[in-house]
PDB file of C-alpha atoms in Angstrom:
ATOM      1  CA  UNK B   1      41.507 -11.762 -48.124  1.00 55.00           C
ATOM      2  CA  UNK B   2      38.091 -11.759 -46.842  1.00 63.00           C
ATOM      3  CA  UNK B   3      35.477 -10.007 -48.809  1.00 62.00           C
ATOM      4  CA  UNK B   4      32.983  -7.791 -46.885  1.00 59.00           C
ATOM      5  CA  UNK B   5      29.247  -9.362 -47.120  1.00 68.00           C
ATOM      6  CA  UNK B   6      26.803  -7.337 -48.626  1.00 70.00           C
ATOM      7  CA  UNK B   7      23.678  -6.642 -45.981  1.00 75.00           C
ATOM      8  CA  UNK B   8      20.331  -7.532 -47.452  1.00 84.00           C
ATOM      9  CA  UNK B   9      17.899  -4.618 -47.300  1.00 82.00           C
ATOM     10  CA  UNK B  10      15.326  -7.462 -46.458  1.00 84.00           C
ATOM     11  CA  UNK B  11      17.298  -8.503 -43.375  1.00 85.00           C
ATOM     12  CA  UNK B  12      17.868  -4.953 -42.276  1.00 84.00           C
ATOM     13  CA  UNK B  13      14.330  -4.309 -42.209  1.00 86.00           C
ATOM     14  CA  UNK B  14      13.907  -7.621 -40.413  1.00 86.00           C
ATOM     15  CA  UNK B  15      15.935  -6.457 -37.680  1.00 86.00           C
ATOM     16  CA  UNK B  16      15.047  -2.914 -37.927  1.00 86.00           C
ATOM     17  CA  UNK B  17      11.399  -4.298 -37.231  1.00 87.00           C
ATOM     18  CA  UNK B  18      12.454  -6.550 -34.580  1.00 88.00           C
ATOM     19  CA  UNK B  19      14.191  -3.839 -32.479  1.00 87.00           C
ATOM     20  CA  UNK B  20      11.154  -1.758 -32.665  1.00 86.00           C
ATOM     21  CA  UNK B  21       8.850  -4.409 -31.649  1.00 85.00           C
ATOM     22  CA  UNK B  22      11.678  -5.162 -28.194  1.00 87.00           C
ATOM     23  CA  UNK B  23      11.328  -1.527 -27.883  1.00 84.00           C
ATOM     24  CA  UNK B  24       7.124  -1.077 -28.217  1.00 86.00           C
ATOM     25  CA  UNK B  25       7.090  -3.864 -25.638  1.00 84.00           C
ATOM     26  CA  UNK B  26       9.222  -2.155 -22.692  1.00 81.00           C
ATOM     27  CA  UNK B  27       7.319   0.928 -23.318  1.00 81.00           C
ATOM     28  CA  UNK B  28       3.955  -0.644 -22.908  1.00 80.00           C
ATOM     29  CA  UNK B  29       5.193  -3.013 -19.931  1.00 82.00           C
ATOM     30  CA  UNK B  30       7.182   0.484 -18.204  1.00 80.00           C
ATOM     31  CA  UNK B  31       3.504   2.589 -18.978  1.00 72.00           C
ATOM     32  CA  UNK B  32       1.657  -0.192 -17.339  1.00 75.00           C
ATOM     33  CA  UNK B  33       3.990  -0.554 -14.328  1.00 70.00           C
ATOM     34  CA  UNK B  34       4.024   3.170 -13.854  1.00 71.00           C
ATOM     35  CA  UNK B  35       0.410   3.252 -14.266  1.00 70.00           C
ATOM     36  CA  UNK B  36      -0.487   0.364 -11.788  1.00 66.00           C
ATOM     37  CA  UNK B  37       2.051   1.979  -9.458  1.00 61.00           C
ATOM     38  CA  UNK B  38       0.236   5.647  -8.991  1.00 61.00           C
ATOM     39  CA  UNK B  39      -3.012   3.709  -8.919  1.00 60.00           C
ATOM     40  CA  UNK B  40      -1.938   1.352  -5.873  1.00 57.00           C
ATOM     41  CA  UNK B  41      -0.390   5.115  -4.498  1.00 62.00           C
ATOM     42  CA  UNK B  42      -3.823   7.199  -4.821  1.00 66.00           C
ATOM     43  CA  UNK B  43      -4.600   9.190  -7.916  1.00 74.00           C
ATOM     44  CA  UNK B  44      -4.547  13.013  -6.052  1.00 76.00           C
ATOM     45  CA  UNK B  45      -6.985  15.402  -6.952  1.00 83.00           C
ATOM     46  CA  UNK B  46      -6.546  18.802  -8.198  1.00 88.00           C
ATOM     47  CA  UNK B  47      -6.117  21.393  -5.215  1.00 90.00           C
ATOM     48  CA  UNK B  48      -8.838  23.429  -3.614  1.00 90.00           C
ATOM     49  CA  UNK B  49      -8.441  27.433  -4.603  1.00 92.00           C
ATOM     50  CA  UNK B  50      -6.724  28.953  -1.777  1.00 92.00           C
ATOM     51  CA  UNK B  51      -9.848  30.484  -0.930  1.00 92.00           C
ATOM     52  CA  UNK B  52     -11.612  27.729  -0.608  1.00 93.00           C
ATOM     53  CA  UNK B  53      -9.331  27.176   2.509  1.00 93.00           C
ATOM     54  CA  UNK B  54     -11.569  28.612   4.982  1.00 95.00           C
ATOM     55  CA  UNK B  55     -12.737  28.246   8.638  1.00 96.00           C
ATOM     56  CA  UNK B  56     -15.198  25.448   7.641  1.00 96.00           C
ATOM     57  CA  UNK B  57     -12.946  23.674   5.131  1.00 96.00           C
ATOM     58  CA  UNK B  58     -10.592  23.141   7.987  1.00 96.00           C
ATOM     59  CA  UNK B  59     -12.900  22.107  10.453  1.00 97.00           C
ATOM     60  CA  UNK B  60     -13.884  19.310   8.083  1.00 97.00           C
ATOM     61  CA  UNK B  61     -10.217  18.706   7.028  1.00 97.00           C
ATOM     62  CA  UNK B  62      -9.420  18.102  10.752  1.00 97.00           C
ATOM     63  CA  UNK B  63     -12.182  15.760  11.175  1.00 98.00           C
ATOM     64  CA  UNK B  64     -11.343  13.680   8.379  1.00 98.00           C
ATOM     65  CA  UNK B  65      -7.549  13.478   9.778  1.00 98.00           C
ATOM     66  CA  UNK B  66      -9.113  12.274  12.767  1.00 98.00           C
ATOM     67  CA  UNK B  67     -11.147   9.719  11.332  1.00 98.00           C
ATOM     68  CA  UNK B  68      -8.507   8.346   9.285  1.00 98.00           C
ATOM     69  CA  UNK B  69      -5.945   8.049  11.761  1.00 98.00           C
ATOM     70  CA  UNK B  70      -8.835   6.238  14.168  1.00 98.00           C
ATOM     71  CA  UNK B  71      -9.225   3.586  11.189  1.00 97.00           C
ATOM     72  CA  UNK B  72      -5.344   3.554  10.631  1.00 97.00           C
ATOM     73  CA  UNK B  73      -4.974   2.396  14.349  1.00 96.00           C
ATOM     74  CA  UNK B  74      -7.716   0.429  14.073  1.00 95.00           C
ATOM     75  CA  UNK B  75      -6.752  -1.560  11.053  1.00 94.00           C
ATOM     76  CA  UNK B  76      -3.249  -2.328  12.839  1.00 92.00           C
ATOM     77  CA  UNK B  77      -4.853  -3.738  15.580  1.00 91.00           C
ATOM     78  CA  UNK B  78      -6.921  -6.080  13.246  1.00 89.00           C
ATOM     79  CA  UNK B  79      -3.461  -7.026  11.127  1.00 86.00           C
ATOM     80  CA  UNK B  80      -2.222  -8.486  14.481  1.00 83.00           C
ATOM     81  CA  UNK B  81      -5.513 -10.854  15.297  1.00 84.00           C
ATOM     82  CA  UNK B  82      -5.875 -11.981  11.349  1.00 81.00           C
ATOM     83  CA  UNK B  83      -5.481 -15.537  10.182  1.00 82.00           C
ATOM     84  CA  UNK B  84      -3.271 -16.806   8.447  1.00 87.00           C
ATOM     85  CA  UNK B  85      -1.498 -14.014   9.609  1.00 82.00           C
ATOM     86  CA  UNK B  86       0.867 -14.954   6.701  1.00 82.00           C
ATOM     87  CA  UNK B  87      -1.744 -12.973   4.688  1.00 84.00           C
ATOM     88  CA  UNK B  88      -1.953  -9.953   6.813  1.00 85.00           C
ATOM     89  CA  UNK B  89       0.651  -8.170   4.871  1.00 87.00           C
ATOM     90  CA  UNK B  90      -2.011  -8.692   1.769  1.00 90.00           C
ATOM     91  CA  UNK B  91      -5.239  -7.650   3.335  1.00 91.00           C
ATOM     92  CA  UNK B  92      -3.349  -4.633   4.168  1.00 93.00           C
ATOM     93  CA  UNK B  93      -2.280  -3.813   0.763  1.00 93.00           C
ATOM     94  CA  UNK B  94      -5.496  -4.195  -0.331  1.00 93.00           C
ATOM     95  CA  UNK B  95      -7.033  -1.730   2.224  1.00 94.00           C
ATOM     96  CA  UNK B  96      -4.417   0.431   1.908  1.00 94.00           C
ATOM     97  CA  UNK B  97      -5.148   2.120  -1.696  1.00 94.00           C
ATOM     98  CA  UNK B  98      -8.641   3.311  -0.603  1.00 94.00           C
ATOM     99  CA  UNK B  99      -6.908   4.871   2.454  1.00 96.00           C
ATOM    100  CA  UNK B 100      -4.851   6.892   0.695  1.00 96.00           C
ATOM    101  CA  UNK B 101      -7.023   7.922  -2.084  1.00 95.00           C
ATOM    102  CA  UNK B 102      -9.200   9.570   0.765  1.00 96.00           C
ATOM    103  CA  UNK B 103      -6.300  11.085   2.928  1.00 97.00           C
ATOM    104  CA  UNK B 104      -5.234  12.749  -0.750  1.00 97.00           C
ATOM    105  CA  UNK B 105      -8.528  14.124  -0.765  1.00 96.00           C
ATOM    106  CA  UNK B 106      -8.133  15.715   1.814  1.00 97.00           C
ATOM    107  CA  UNK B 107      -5.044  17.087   1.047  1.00 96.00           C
ATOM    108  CA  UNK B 108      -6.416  18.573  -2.246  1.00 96.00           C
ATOM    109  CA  UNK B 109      -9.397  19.869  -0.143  1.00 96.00           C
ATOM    110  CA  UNK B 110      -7.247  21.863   2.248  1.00 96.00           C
ATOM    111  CA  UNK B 111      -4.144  22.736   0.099  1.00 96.00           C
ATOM    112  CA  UNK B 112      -1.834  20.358   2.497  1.00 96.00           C
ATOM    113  CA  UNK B 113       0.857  19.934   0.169  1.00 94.00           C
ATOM    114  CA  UNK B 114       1.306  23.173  -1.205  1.00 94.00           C
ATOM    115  CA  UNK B 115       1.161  24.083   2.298  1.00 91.00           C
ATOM    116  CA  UNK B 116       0.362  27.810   1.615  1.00 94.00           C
ATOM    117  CA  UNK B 117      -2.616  28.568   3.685  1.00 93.00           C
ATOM    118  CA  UNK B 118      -0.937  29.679   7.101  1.00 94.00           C
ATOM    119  CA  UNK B 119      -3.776  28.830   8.913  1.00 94.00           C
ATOM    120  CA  UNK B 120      -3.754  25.191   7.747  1.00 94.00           C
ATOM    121  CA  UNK B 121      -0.192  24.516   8.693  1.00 94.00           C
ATOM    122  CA  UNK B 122      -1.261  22.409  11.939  1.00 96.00           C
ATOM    123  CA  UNK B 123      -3.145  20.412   9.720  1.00 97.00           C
ATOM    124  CA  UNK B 124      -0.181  19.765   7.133  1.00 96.00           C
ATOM    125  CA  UNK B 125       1.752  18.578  10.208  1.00 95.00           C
ATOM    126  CA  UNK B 126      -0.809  16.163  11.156  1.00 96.00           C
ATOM    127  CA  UNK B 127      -0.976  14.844   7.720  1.00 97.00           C
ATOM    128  CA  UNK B 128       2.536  14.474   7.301  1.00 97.00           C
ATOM    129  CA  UNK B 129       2.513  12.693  10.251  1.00 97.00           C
ATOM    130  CA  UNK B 130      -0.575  10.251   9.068  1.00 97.00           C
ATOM    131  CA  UNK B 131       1.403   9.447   5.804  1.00 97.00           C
ATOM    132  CA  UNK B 132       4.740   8.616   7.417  1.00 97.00           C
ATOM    133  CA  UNK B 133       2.319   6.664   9.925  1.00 97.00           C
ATOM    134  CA  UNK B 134       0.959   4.411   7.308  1.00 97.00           C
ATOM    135  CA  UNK B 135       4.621   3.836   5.593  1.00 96.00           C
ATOM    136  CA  UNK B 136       5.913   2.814   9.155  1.00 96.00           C
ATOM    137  CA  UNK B 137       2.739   0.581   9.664  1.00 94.00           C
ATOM    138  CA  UNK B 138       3.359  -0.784   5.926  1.00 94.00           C
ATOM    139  CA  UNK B 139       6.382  -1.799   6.999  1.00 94.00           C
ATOM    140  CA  UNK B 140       5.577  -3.711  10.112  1.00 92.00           C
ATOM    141  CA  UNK B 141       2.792  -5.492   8.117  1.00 92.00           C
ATOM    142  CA  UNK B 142       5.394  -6.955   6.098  1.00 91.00           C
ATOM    143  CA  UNK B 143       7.429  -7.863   9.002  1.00 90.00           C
ATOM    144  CA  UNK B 144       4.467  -9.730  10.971  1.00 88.00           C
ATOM    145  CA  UNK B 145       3.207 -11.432   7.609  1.00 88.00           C
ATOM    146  CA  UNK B 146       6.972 -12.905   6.520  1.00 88.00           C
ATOM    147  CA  UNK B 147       8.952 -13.226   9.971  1.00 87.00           C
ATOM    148  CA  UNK B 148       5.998 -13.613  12.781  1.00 85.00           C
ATOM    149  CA  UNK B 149       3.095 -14.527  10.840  1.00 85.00           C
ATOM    150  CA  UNK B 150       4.464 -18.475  10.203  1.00 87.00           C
ATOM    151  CA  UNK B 151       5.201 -18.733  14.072  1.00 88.00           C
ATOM    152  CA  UNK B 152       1.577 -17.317  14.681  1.00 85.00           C
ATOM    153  CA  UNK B 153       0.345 -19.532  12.594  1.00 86.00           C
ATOM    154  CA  UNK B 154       2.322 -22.732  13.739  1.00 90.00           C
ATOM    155  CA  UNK B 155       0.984 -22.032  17.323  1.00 90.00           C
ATOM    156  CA  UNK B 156      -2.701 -21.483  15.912  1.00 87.00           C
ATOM    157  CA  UNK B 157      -2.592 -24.926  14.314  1.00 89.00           C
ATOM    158  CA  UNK B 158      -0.471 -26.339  17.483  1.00 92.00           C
ATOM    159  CA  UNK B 159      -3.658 -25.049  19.592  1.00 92.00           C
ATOM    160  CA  UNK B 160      -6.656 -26.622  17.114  1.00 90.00           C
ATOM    161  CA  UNK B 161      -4.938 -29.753  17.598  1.00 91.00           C
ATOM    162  CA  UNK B 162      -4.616 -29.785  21.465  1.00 91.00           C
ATOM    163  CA  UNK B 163      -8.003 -28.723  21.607  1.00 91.00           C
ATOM    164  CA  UNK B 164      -9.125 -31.586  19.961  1.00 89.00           C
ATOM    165  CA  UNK B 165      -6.927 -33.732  21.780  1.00 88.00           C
ATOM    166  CA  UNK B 166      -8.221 -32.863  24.670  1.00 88.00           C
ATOM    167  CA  UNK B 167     -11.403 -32.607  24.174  1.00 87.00           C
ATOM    168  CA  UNK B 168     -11.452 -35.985  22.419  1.00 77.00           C
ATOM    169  CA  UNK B 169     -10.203 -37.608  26.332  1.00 72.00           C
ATOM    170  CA  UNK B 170     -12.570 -39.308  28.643  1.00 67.00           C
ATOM    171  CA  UNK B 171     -12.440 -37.500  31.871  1.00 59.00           C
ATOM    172  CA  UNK B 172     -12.067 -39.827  34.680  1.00 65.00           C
ATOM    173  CA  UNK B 173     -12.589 -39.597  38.195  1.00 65.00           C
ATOM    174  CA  UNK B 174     -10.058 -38.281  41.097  1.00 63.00           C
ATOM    175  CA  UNK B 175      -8.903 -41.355  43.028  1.00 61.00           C
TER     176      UNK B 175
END
């Protein structure tokens, strides 16, 4: 008959300490992740009091939806003409944080997503629309940059090297 081992109180405390140590090391890798997460999202600032809403406030509100959707379009158009367009997907990500951080400003500034100033609800719709604008344009940057940005590339390098080719000939006379 087998006798039952006695645990060490040194060992228990050995493993005791080891589990806490596994555990205080997913915590601070899960804070960090979370962290570096809402950072890369925009850090939004506290609303504007709802009477802070007014005539002028949306006027300005408007205006910086319109600029920001004129650099959104703009930006797509230069993710298409960048080289290595393998990278394009990057340089968007890292213009994309700043973006944000300044369409949540304007959020805050004009109460969009509380959306309880009536007169600001054309605005809400128009930034609704910019954000799902940018997450459909995210997604197409990571299309071009892993499925069509090797191609692009291929036929950019294809075309340095028939340049050269070409202009490497001697040009001789029509007989």
């Amino acid at each position: 008959m087998k006798t039952a081992r006695k645990r060490s109180p040194v060992r228990l405390v050995l493993n005791l300490a080891y589990v806490a140590l596994v555990a205080y090391v997913a915590v601070v890798l899960l804070a960090g992740a979370w962290k570096g997460a809402r950072a890369h999202q925009g850090e939004r600032p506290t609303p504007a009091p709802r009477e802070q809403v007014d005539a002028a406030a949306r006027q300005s509100c408007l205006a910086d939806l319109e600029s920001l959707y004129a650099e959104l379009r703009l930006r797509l158009e230069a993710l298409f003409v960048s080289l290595p367009a393998r990278q394009s997907s990057v340089e968007w990500e890292a213009w994309s944080p700043a973006w944000r951080t300044r369409l949540l400003d304007v959020s805050a500034r004009c109460r969009l997503d509380e959306n309880d100033v009536p007169e600001a609800a054309p605005l809400t719709a128009a930034y609704e629309g910019l954000i799902r604008l940018h997450q459909h344009y995210t997604t197409l940057s990571v299309q071009f940059s892993k499925e069509i940005g090797p191609y692009s590339d291929q036929l950019n390098a294809a075309m340095d090297n028939a340049r050269e080719a070409i202009r490497g000939e001697e040009v001789r006379p029509a007989q």
